Amino acid sequence: MAEEPIRLSSDVGTLPGIGPRSRPHFVHLGIATVGDLIKHLPLRYARHLDESSIRDADQLVPMQDGAKSQGVIAVRGEIAALRAPPGPQRGGRSRIEATLEDDSGRVRLVWFNAPWLKQKLHPGSRGLAQGEAKRFHGYLEMINPKWTPLEEDEAPSAVTAALRPVYPASEDLSSQKIEKAVAAILDSAVPLIVDALPEPIRHARGLLPLGESYRRMHRPSSEAEAKEARHRLAYDELFLLQLGVMLKRWHLRTTASATALAMSATIDERIRRRLPFTLTPDQSRVCAEIAKDLGQTTPMNRLLQGDVGSGKTAVAAYAMLTAAAHGAQAALLAPTEILAEQHVTNLRAMLASSDVRIELFTGGRKTKERAAALERLAAGEVDLAIGTHALLAEGVHFKNLAVVVIDEQHRFGVAQRAVLRERSSRREGEKAQSPHVLVMTATPIPRTLALTVFGDLDVSTIRHGPPGRSPVTTKWVPPQAAGEVYRWLAPKLAAGERAFIVVPAIDPQGPDTEMVLADVQTHLEMLSRGPLAGHRLAAMHGRLPAAERDEVMGRFRRGELDAIVATTVIEVGVDVPEATVMIVEHAERFGLAQLHQLRGRVGRGSQPGTCILIGEAVTDEAQRRLQALVDTTDGFRVAEMDLEIRGPGELVGARQSGLPPFRVADLMADLDLLRLARQDASELVAGDPALTRPEHQLIRKKLLHSYGEALGLADVG
Ligand code: ADP
Ligand code: MG
């Protein structure tokens, strides 16, 4: 029987050497087909030696002094002792001496003039010494052996001194087994790999063909070869994402149309009069940028970034009121109910004497109320719809939605943005009607993300917040000092100041939890019986009914409460200018960006704010996080430090973006490559915006397959 020809879609179970027992182990690692196997790339490479040349130390050499081993042999073991006197020794040569131990005995390793080895050798490190051994004064000795460090239980095997791939493996499936499986199919599979990258781009950028890249990734003859292959694969990932972003941007601009909301001096003046303060120069500039966008029939797609407390809400109000001025609807999407409720309260106050109709949409509302509100929304009897993601739900219809604002964008994903746009779009003749979209974030977006996930957005920035702010002082104290903190707080509350006290848990923890965390109720009771007795305290967390939360926030705002003991539900957006003190218990448990947000709840009025982080530096990272907050109040700097501390793997927003993660590309390290890919993608889209040319069919298919859903590209082509 002739063997089935191999295909990329062939099941790994049909490959020689992979039986029904090992197949599930492959599948577990995401390898179901030959194509998956080819895409399962090595993490790194190691140089290994021929197993057959490895000896036990006691078998190396005959016992007589001066006896030599037969040729080059290898011993595998652990460094038991190390002597590396600094500087040159007698005869001007530096000398390093180590004792290598295996199960059978010991060999002395001596290196002359190899000072760089000092960094590689430590007592306890494992490795392979390769050279000629001899007896010297009864000791076994190797002079200037070749040293190859080995992982804990890494076994050197097969091929000699070649670069060997080290694959992501599992307990059941070793890297070696994966290597064997790849080796068995690589040569027949590589010719089957279709390169979707348009040839002119590949040429212009001097990139390897795709199949060749995979071959070299799995079986490089040098590190440089592997690097070149990696470069090509990283380019592919970046190019594909950029192509998606560019296409979406182009598509939106040309196929969707928005209601043009022309700004006039009269409207501008009327809106400004409604605001409780004069806009700062930065706010004014951003409003002008927005007004210009709103005046077009191309839908606005703008990102507003500005630190916590910089005054983004007023800008949002400006955009929404522009819609209302034209008799169109606007929606404001907030990440939490509390924030949505606050926006409603503020807008109602601002618009009290106007006929603008405001409606709150949250998951917490009663079904009947909700149904009635939805009806009003669909009938156009609501001008400003404020809500949480409940506004994204199926069954929410607007009559003529013209402006959408998404507050604290980092809490939403790109996909959600797409959903909202889709929900609010209507088809009208040739073009889809889409609202103008403004997304706001207090978390400055790193350059890399600005180019990728948010690559389709125009960006406005508020750099300077409203004047008259006193900066917030941040202190970090250990848990033992908590009592002192509250004793310091009590007289302040008595003098009319207001405080937030944040704890990590809502409910008391069971007695079996290893660390007792402060919870809202227990902490509140402890404080009101102890250091804050006689002061008016209330609890706040996400599980309270909306009405109760409203009531608590209202009392706090009016000064009928002195302090709120809360979870991080108050983290985002909550604005009570009279609050001056923020105390965070177990601060080490919160992220840097989160703590910065919490701190942003105070120092919003004319009174100076204080933020006290009560926390223990349980890890090095926690220590750096807490210290970073003490060191700076600048949100852009905080975001940078956050990146430095957490590393690129956790890029703000990338995780929530809903985009498939890169396998090869590294957004931090490959920034230059990203720029090239962006340029190439932009040129390609400019020349063939719907990707209809025959030579672009492969890349189009690949794009829709990879990013179609995440980027909402379903309608492309
Ligand atoms: P964020 O950018 O964090 O959303 P907010 O919009 O909540 O900031 O504004 C923070 C505080 O600054 C609020 O109390 C707001 O009323 C006040 N504020 C905003 N703009 C101005 C301004 N131009 N003049 C005075 N106060 C302002
Ligand atoms: Mg805000």
XYZ file of C-alpha atoms and ligand atoms in Angstrom:
745
model
C 0.000 0.000 0.000
C 1.386 3.357 -1.002
C 1.874 5.795 1.820
C -0.545 8.717 2.037
C 1.177 11.881 0.872
C 1.694 14.229 3.766
C -0.366 17.430 3.965
C -0.236 20.322 6.380
C -3.712 19.322 7.480
C -2.723 15.693 8.129
C -3.444 14.572 11.647
C -0.301 14.105 13.733
C -1.649 10.688 14.693
C -0.980 9.485 11.153
C 2.727 10.276 11.350
C 5.274 7.533 11.851
C 6.258 7.231 15.487
C 3.150 8.969 16.834
C 0.687 6.390 18.026
C -2.674 6.592 19.747
C -0.854 6.869 23.081
C 1.272 9.879 22.300
C -1.186 11.688 20.021
C -3.135 13.244 22.947
C 0.121 14.594 24.340
C 0.720 16.430 21.089
C -2.857 17.685 20.986
C -2.480 18.903 24.540
C 0.309 21.202 23.361
C -1.906 22.504 20.571
C -0.389 20.246 17.949
C -3.142 18.405 16.096
C -1.896 18.607 12.532
C 1.349 18.683 10.619
C 0.830 22.419 10.186
C 0.567 22.849 13.947
C 3.734 20.849 14.392
C 5.594 23.088 11.963
C 4.304 26.145 13.804
C 5.436 24.753 17.139
C 8.667 26.715 17.236
C 11.697 26.162 19.423
C 12.049 28.429 22.419
C 15.805 28.443 21.965
C 18.666 26.264 20.849
C 21.252 24.256 22.692
C 24.429 22.546 21.623
C 24.607 18.943 22.618
C 27.090 16.151 22.298
C 27.186 12.586 21.238
C 25.804 10.515 24.101
C 28.137 7.656 23.282
C 31.198 9.729 24.100
C 30.012 10.370 27.644
C 31.767 8.357 30.337
C 31.488 7.969 34.032
C 34.362 9.737 35.735
C 35.781 6.487 37.161
C 36.009 4.897 33.728
C 38.017 7.627 32.114
C 41.598 6.590 32.415
C 43.712 3.746 33.803
C 44.882 4.251 37.371
C 48.578 4.838 36.660
C 49.910 8.366 36.860
C 50.472 9.941 33.466
C 47.984 7.587 31.762
C 45.805 9.306 29.196
C 42.295 8.734 27.910
C 41.840 7.593 24.348
C 40.977 10.808 22.521
C 38.326 13.338 23.419
C 35.763 12.119 25.880
C 33.044 13.843 27.854
C 31.973 13.818 31.468
C 28.656 15.096 32.647
C 28.231 16.264 36.215
C 27.973 19.018 38.732
C 30.605 21.521 39.815
C 31.416 20.516 43.385
C 34.145 23.047 44.060
C 35.592 26.056 42.309
C 38.809 28.007 42.675
C 39.437 31.062 40.580
C 42.156 33.217 42.096
C 41.906 36.758 40.761
C 44.583 38.063 38.413
C 47.411 36.309 36.596
C 49.193 33.493 38.398
C 52.750 32.286 38.215
C 53.965 32.387 34.640
C 51.525 35.219 33.821
C 48.586 32.935 33.144
C 45.236 33.126 34.903
C 43.951 29.821 36.160
C 40.518 28.459 37.010
C 40.170 25.154 38.723
C 36.939 23.237 39.257
C 35.977 19.844 40.585
C 33.355 18.100 38.491
C 31.474 15.336 40.199
C 29.255 12.628 38.776
C 27.732 9.553 40.443
C 30.937 7.587 40.062
C 33.677 10.020 41.004
C 35.400 13.297 40.322
C 37.499 14.999 37.680
C 39.552 18.110 38.148
C 39.028 20.670 35.399
C 41.716 23.265 34.828
C 41.487 26.229 32.515
C 44.283 28.637 31.739
C 43.606 32.124 30.419
C 39.866 31.693 30.224
C 38.646 34.420 32.595
C 35.233 34.588 30.881
C 34.437 31.159 32.247
C 34.276 32.599 35.744
C 30.792 33.919 35.045
C 29.588 30.575 33.763
C 30.853 28.369 36.543
C 29.313 28.162 39.959
C 29.338 25.465 42.563
C 26.242 23.417 41.833
C 26.007 24.271 38.145
C 25.667 21.323 35.807
C 27.409 20.822 32.573
C 29.441 18.749 30.236
C 33.217 18.835 30.152
C 34.759 17.644 26.956
C 38.419 17.017 26.373
C 41.295 14.612 27.011
C 41.708 13.315 30.535
C 44.905 12.165 32.252
C 46.117 11.050 35.666
C 48.177 13.546 37.589
C 49.397 12.740 41.095
C 46.602 10.186 41.285
C 43.962 12.732 40.323
C 41.961 12.691 37.109
C 42.455 15.931 35.290
C 41.263 17.674 32.130
C 43.189 20.696 30.871
C 41.200 23.363 29.025
C 38.138 21.183 28.412
C 35.221 22.509 26.415
C 32.429 23.412 28.829
C 28.745 23.200 27.949
C 26.277 24.200 30.650
C 23.270 21.888 30.876
C 19.839 22.432 32.320
C 18.813 20.571 35.470
C 18.010 17.216 33.910
C 18.678 17.981 30.317
C 20.188 14.994 28.628
C 22.745 15.602 25.927
C 21.934 13.243 23.119
C 22.227 12.274 19.461
C 23.792 14.672 16.993
C 27.141 16.055 17.981
C 27.697 19.683 18.650
C 24.883 20.761 16.328
C 22.407 23.414 17.383
C 19.485 21.533 18.755
C 16.051 23.044 19.135
C 14.541 23.204 22.591
C 10.758 23.078 22.198
C 7.990 24.073 24.543
C 7.277 20.645 25.992
C 5.184 19.034 28.667
C 5.585 16.408 31.318
C 4.277 13.805 28.907
C 5.986 15.003 25.791
C 9.652 15.913 25.889
C 11.387 18.385 23.646
C 13.347 15.488 22.172
C 10.192 13.678 21.112
C 8.869 16.813 19.475
C 12.217 17.266 17.790
C 12.020 13.754 16.401
C 8.492 14.275 15.122
C 9.481 17.523 13.425
C 12.616 16.008 11.932
C 10.541 13.203 10.392
C 8.310 15.554 8.420
C 10.252 18.776 7.993
C 11.661 18.120 4.533
C 8.380 16.941 3.088
C 6.294 19.600 4.823
C 8.364 22.677 3.983
C 7.535 22.637 0.242
C 3.841 22.570 1.141
C 4.012 25.864 3.029
C 2.407 28.619 0.997
C 3.883 32.059 1.393
C 1.058 34.576 1.547
C 3.324 37.609 1.790
C 3.271 39.432 -1.545
C 6.535 38.779 -3.347
C 7.456 42.456 -3.947
C 7.344 43.141 -0.219
C 9.376 40.059 0.585
C 11.997 41.145 -1.917
C 12.091 44.751 -0.879
C 12.606 43.797 2.749
C 15.097 41.040 1.975
C 13.064 38.449 3.829
C 13.463 34.686 3.578
C 10.721 32.652 1.912
C 8.272 31.381 4.495
C 8.972 27.664 4.092
C 12.682 28.259 4.338
C 12.132 30.268 7.516
C 10.332 27.387 9.145
C 13.031 24.977 8.038
C 15.690 27.182 9.581
C 13.736 27.736 12.770
C 13.587 24.013 13.349
C 16.988 23.087 12.013
C 19.334 26.058 11.928
C 22.972 25.526 11.189
C 23.894 28.604 13.183
C 22.372 31.094 15.569
C 22.504 33.656 12.779
C 20.345 31.451 10.560
C 17.816 31.021 13.304
C 17.775 34.745 13.846
C 17.104 35.496 10.205
C 14.258 33.002 10.184
C 12.800 34.478 13.335
C 12.995 37.922 11.787
C 10.853 36.797 8.853
C 8.246 35.146 11.063
C 8.078 38.156 13.378
C 7.632 40.407 10.363
C 4.733 38.247 9.213
C 2.892 38.615 12.493
C 3.413 42.354 12.654
C 2.554 42.864 9.009
C -0.651 40.909 9.288
C -1.845 42.877 12.295
C -0.921 46.160 10.652
C -2.700 45.138 7.508
C -5.803 44.429 9.559
C -5.588 47.739 11.370
C -4.987 49.697 8.152
C -7.754 47.941 6.348
C -10.183 48.600 9.118
C -9.193 52.231 9.222
C -9.550 52.584 5.481
C -12.817 50.752 5.504
C -14.281 52.883 8.211
C -13.231 56.048 6.485
C -14.548 55.196 3.102
C -17.462 52.873 3.556
C -19.026 54.210 6.722
C -20.459 57.635 6.999
C -21.457 59.629 10.021
C -23.800 62.486 10.693
C -21.837 65.701 10.291
C -22.324 67.777 13.431
C -21.104 71.193 12.436
C -19.797 73.318 15.240
C -20.792 76.970 15.341
C -19.759 79.743 17.657
C -23.270 79.715 19.110
C -23.248 76.016 19.912
C -19.709 76.183 21.280
C -20.612 79.058 23.543
C -23.835 77.424 24.700
C -22.049 74.227 25.671
C -19.251 76.040 27.473
C -21.811 77.991 29.485
C -23.247 74.737 30.763
C -19.922 73.523 32.129
C -19.316 74.411 35.792
C -15.860 75.805 34.999
C -13.831 77.384 32.227
C -12.076 74.834 30.080
C -8.299 74.747 30.418
C -6.220 75.469 27.309
C -5.568 71.744 26.897
C -9.253 70.907 27.188
C -10.110 73.660 24.726
C -7.580 72.418 22.206
C -8.866 68.843 22.466
C -12.468 70.026 22.154
C -11.516 71.872 18.984
C -9.881 68.731 17.586
C -13.031 66.823 18.344
C -15.325 69.488 16.955
C -13.402 69.349 13.703
C -13.849 65.564 13.493
C -17.531 65.795 14.351
C -18.094 68.225 11.518
C -17.132 65.565 8.963
C -19.189 62.777 7.471
C -16.226 60.456 8.100
C -16.786 58.876 11.494
C -14.466 60.208 14.180
C -12.253 57.551 15.718
C -10.270 59.373 18.352
C -8.433 58.436 21.506
C -8.185 60.973 24.313
C -5.444 60.278 26.803
C -4.939 62.293 29.929
C -3.834 61.426 33.408
C -6.196 60.721 36.244
C -7.910 63.973 37.172
C -6.839 65.842 34.044
C -10.455 66.661 33.214
C -11.496 64.285 30.471
C -15.138 64.207 31.520
C -15.725 67.806 30.481
C -14.393 66.961 27.036
C -16.743 63.999 26.849
C -19.634 66.257 27.827
C -18.617 68.708 25.141
C -18.717 65.990 22.476
C -22.040 64.600 23.673
C -23.685 67.982 23.934
C -22.613 68.725 20.387
C -24.738 65.760 19.320
C -27.651 66.948 21.472
C -27.376 70.411 19.957
C -28.057 68.806 16.578
C -30.973 66.808 17.909
C -28.968 63.570 17.721
C -28.267 61.015 20.439
C -25.020 60.400 22.320
C -23.922 57.480 24.468
C -21.345 57.324 27.232
C -19.971 53.942 28.154
C -18.376 53.566 31.600
C -16.564 50.535 32.998
C -18.393 50.418 36.334
C -21.911 51.141 37.505
C -20.661 53.581 40.091
C -18.911 55.588 37.444
C -21.932 55.513 35.142
C -24.107 56.692 38.028
C -21.672 59.493 38.793
C -21.655 60.649 35.188
C -25.435 60.783 35.243
C -25.437 62.776 38.477
C -22.950 65.291 37.094
C -24.637 65.669 33.741
C -28.049 66.089 35.350
C -26.643 68.842 37.543
C -25.067 70.562 34.561
C -28.168 70.292 32.427
C -30.756 70.841 35.126
C -32.332 73.830 33.422
C -32.163 72.438 29.889
C -34.432 70.079 28.036
C -31.690 67.498 27.409
C -32.990 64.064 28.459
C -30.521 61.792 30.240
C -31.020 58.102 30.944
C -28.955 55.565 32.890
C -28.481 52.046 31.526
C -26.877 49.497 33.827
C -27.304 45.804 34.443
C -28.577 46.615 37.914
C -31.826 48.238 36.797
C -35.142 46.526 37.169
C -36.409 44.749 34.085
C -39.527 46.849 33.762
C -37.764 50.162 34.183
C -35.168 48.980 31.762
C -37.651 47.970 29.123
C -39.294 51.375 29.344
C -35.928 53.121 29.095
C -34.987 51.034 26.069
C -38.220 51.994 24.401
C -37.567 55.660 24.990
C -34.053 55.196 23.622
C -35.326 53.573 20.433
C -37.970 56.240 20.038
C -35.382 58.993 20.307
C -36.806 60.285 23.582
C -33.426 59.945 25.244
C -30.678 62.373 24.260
C -27.798 61.145 26.386
C -27.598 57.446 27.237
C -25.124 56.753 30.022
C -24.335 53.193 30.986
C -22.059 50.262 31.449
C -21.518 47.491 28.947
C -25.262 46.935 29.345
C -25.356 49.486 26.544
C -23.649 46.920 24.345
C -26.267 44.289 24.939
C -28.429 42.867 22.238
C -31.748 44.645 22.080
C -30.351 48.100 22.707
C -31.381 50.305 19.817
C -30.851 53.953 19.251
C -32.901 56.179 17.027
C -30.100 58.383 15.786
C -26.889 57.772 17.676
C -24.258 60.226 16.504
C -21.595 60.257 19.231
C -20.238 57.477 21.408
C -17.794 58.104 24.242
C -16.029 55.216 25.917
C -14.627 56.211 29.294
C -11.565 54.436 30.678
C -10.974 52.557 27.469
C -8.333 50.314 29.045
C -11.155 48.504 30.772
C -12.689 47.571 27.452
C -11.248 45.565 24.626
C -10.833 46.404 20.992
C -13.446 43.814 20.191
C -15.975 45.577 22.408
C -15.263 48.808 20.626
C -16.016 47.037 17.370
C -19.226 45.574 18.774
C -20.429 48.950 19.883
C -19.726 50.468 16.536
C -21.476 47.644 14.808
C -24.523 47.806 17.056
C -24.848 51.475 16.563
C -24.295 51.396 12.823
C -27.130 51.260 10.400
C -27.029 50.524 6.764
C -28.312 53.357 4.667
C -28.024 52.894 0.944
C -24.423 52.394 -0.093
C -22.799 53.349 3.171
C -23.156 52.192 6.739
C -24.108 54.921 9.173
C -21.644 54.911 12.018
C -21.399 57.154 15.072
C -18.395 59.298 15.886
C -16.376 57.506 18.542
C -14.232 59.029 21.285
C -12.371 56.691 23.607
C -10.781 58.049 26.762
C -8.035 56.596 28.877
C -5.994 57.629 31.890
C -3.461 54.937 31.141
C -1.097 56.403 28.606
C -0.636 54.024 25.778
C 2.900 52.892 25.115
C 4.173 53.702 21.663
C 4.091 50.109 20.530
C 0.454 49.702 21.379
C -0.376 53.048 19.889
C 0.931 51.593 16.660
C -0.833 48.275 16.911
C -3.932 47.698 18.922
C -4.866 51.341 18.791
C -3.293 51.885 15.415
C -6.554 52.905 13.825
C -7.133 55.816 16.179
C -6.251 59.494 16.050
C -4.846 60.643 19.359
C -5.498 63.741 21.474
C -3.689 64.349 24.723
C -4.394 66.457 27.792
C -1.018 67.130 29.353
C -1.880 69.578 32.077
C -4.800 69.205 34.436
C -6.953 72.022 35.748
C -5.111 74.674 37.760
C -5.299 75.154 41.479
C -4.537 71.574 42.330
C -2.209 70.810 45.168
C -0.189 67.731 44.391
C -0.937 64.547 46.264
C 1.660 63.455 48.782
C 2.195 59.717 48.812
C 3.493 57.815 51.812
C 4.199 54.160 52.163
C 4.071 52.657 55.638
C 4.323 49.102 56.952
C 1.226 47.346 58.354
C 2.420 47.905 61.911
C 1.963 51.633 61.373
C -1.724 51.315 60.441
C -2.900 52.309 63.924
C -0.844 55.459 63.727
C -2.308 56.257 60.307
C -5.870 56.144 61.637
C -4.974 58.165 64.725
C -3.584 60.777 62.327
C -6.754 60.619 60.230
C -9.284 61.052 63.066
C -8.688 64.762 63.785
C -8.650 65.483 60.042
C -12.109 63.967 59.676
C -13.209 65.971 62.683
C -12.015 69.084 60.842
C -14.244 68.235 57.888
C -11.880 66.377 55.547
C -13.099 63.263 53.762
C -11.340 59.956 53.210
C -11.481 56.787 51.139
C -10.208 53.649 52.822
C -9.652 50.810 50.369
C -9.368 47.161 51.351
C -8.871 44.155 49.090
C -11.869 41.994 50.001
C -15.630 42.360 50.317
C -16.254 39.466 52.677
C -14.360 38.149 55.677
C -11.967 35.376 54.674
C -12.393 31.889 56.056
C -10.151 30.913 58.949
C -8.235 28.555 56.663
C -6.947 31.219 54.307
C -3.243 31.594 54.733
C -3.252 35.354 55.003
C -6.034 37.336 56.572
C -7.019 40.191 54.292
C -8.940 43.166 55.484
C -12.521 43.047 54.226
C -14.978 45.890 54.001
C -17.332 44.905 56.825
C -14.775 43.796 59.398
C -12.559 46.774 58.718
C -15.458 49.182 58.985
C -16.474 47.711 62.339
C -12.920 47.733 63.605
C -12.482 51.388 62.676
C -15.779 52.582 64.071
C -15.219 50.803 67.351
C -11.587 51.863 67.510
C -9.590 54.719 66.038
C -12.440 56.328 64.063
C -15.158 55.978 66.698
C -17.667 58.801 66.499
C -17.027 59.479 62.803
C -19.554 58.755 60.109
C -18.407 55.785 58.032
C -20.109 53.717 55.360
C -19.295 50.699 53.227
C -19.096 50.617 49.467
C -18.562 47.700 47.129
C -19.787 46.283 43.860
C -22.362 43.973 45.394
C -24.401 46.687 47.054
C -27.636 47.447 45.229
C -27.294 50.395 42.891
C -29.703 52.503 44.908
C -27.671 52.018 48.058
C -24.413 52.847 46.298
C -26.005 55.975 44.936
C -27.186 56.929 48.337
C -23.775 56.354 49.937
C -21.927 58.308 47.251
C -24.486 61.088 47.552
C -24.045 61.363 51.301
C -20.287 61.314 50.969
C -20.436 64.009 48.318
C -22.685 66.196 50.449
C -20.410 65.783 53.455
C -22.821 63.665 55.462
C -20.228 60.922 55.637
C -16.600 61.322 56.712
C -15.113 58.209 55.212
C -15.994 55.400 52.861
C -14.550 51.949 53.404
C -14.546 50.386 49.973
C -13.159 47.834 47.605
C -11.524 48.968 44.393
C -14.947 49.678 42.878
C -14.058 53.278 43.547
C -10.829 52.894 41.614
C -11.947 54.341 38.348
C -13.328 57.772 37.709
C -14.982 58.496 41.036
C -14.876 62.236 41.512
C -15.489 63.847 44.888
C -13.313 66.954 44.955
C -13.680 67.334 48.721
C -12.019 63.968 49.389
C -8.469 64.562 50.595
C -7.232 61.275 51.992
C -6.831 57.915 50.297
C -5.716 55.029 52.468
C -5.013 51.685 50.827
C -4.717 48.606 53.013
C -2.650 45.677 51.683
C -1.312 48.002 49.025
C 1.174 45.339 47.946
C -1.706 43.382 46.476
C -2.632 46.029 43.931
C -1.042 46.807 40.588
C 0.841 49.987 39.923
C -1.695 51.414 37.505
C -4.478 50.518 39.900
C -2.813 52.264 42.831
C -2.218 55.310 40.660
C -5.904 55.345 39.785
C -6.867 55.047 43.436
C -4.532 57.873 44.343
C -6.200 59.919 41.628
C -9.415 59.955 43.672
C -7.923 62.592 45.984
C -6.310 65.951 45.371
C -9.081 66.852 42.939
C -10.123 69.991 44.737
C -8.275 72.960 46.187
C -7.203 71.038 49.303
C -3.935 69.083 49.153
C -4.370 65.329 49.069
C -2.577 62.570 50.882
C -2.342 58.977 49.773
C -1.150 56.451 52.323
C -0.202 53.018 51.128
C -0.195 50.527 53.947
C 1.702 47.553 52.686
C 4.399 45.047 53.130
C 7.024 44.578 50.436
C 6.454 40.861 50.208
C 8.318 40.610 46.937
C 10.971 42.608 45.221
C 8.405 43.627 42.654
C 5.953 44.841 45.297
C 8.723 46.900 46.817
C 9.463 48.547 43.479
C 5.789 49.205 42.807
C 5.158 50.925 46.129
C 8.383 52.910 45.923
C 7.529 54.013 42.374
C 4.320 55.613 43.618
C 6.126 57.434 46.375
C 8.634 58.684 43.804
C 6.290 60.081 41.167
C 2.773 61.356 40.626
C 3.141 61.633 36.852
C 0.845 59.139 35.169
C 3.008 58.830 32.070
C 6.003 58.027 34.234
C 3.942 55.556 36.253
C 2.899 53.786 33.061
C 6.525 53.558 31.970
C 7.590 52.148 35.307
C 4.736 49.702 35.160
C 6.105 48.433 31.874
C 9.624 48.258 33.256
C 8.531 46.314 36.294
C 6.087 43.962 34.668
C 7.832 43.579 31.377
C 6.413 43.656 27.892
C 4.449 40.456 28.313
C 1.858 42.377 30.226
C 1.540 45.423 28.037
C -1.304 47.544 29.224
C -4.338 46.788 27.194
C -2.709 44.089 25.131
C -4.162 41.387 27.254
C -7.645 42.833 27.207
C -7.376 43.707 23.569
C -8.793 40.392 22.493
C -6.156 40.119 19.796
C -4.383 36.821 19.419
C -0.964 37.054 21.047
C 2.150 37.014 18.933
C 4.120 33.810 18.885
C 7.352 35.219 17.572
C 7.228 39.004 17.502
C 8.035 40.972 20.611
C 6.399 44.388 20.642
C 9.174 45.926 22.685
C 12.152 44.431 20.905
C 10.719 44.548 17.399
C 9.623 48.157 17.339
C 11.661 48.950 14.225
C 10.329 45.932 12.417
C 6.852 47.010 13.446
C 7.381 50.369 11.778
C 8.494 48.728 8.547
C 5.529 46.388 8.616
C 3.210 49.302 9.225
C 4.602 51.207 6.280
C 4.313 48.182 4.002
C 0.770 47.470 5.131
C -0.217 51.067 4.617
C 1.163 51.080 1.063
C -0.522 47.837 0.217
C -3.896 49.067 1.447
C -3.472 52.342 -0.406
C -2.956 50.447 -3.652
C -5.554 47.744 -3.156
C -7.900 48.829 -0.375
C -10.320 45.948 -0.617
C -7.544 43.428 -1.260
C -9.212 42.345 -4.460
C -6.123 41.859 -6.605
C -5.365 38.220 -7.366
C -1.856 38.495 -5.907
C -3.374 39.573 -2.598
C -5.874 36.764 -2.207
C -3.620 34.614 -0.065
C -2.821 37.375 2.384
C -6.464 38.433 2.488
C -7.530 34.946 3.429
C -4.859 34.678 6.071
C -5.847 38.056 7.488
C -9.521 37.249 7.810
C -8.618 33.951 9.367
C -6.323 35.494 11.992
C -7.878 38.827 12.800
C -11.239 38.932 11.101
C -13.174 38.471 14.277
C -10.994 40.362 16.718
C -10.819 43.437 14.525
C -14.363 43.219 13.267
C -13.200 42.797 9.691
C -15.979 40.437 8.736
C -17.330 42.897 6.227
C -14.067 43.395 4.376
C -14.363 42.264 0.779
P -10.539 62.489 34.625
O -9.685 62.957 33.489
O -9.798 61.668 35.599
O -11.813 61.856 34.165
P -12.336 64.468 35.654
O -12.955 64.791 34.371
O -13.089 63.605 36.589
O -10.903 63.821 35.419
O -11.913 65.829 36.344
C -11.238 65.854 37.556
C -11.706 67.026 38.412
O -11.288 68.235 37.851
C -13.195 67.108 38.544
O -13.505 67.442 39.860
C -13.579 68.210 37.619
O -14.744 68.845 38.029
C -12.383 69.123 37.702
N -12.145 69.897 36.498
C -12.102 69.418 35.241
N -11.837 70.415 34.361
C -11.727 71.544 35.077
C -11.457 72.907 34.744
N -11.262 73.293 33.481
N -11.401 73.797 35.761
C -11.597 73.389 37.023
N -11.853 72.135 37.407
C -11.910 71.216 36.462
Mg -12.731 60.087 34.374
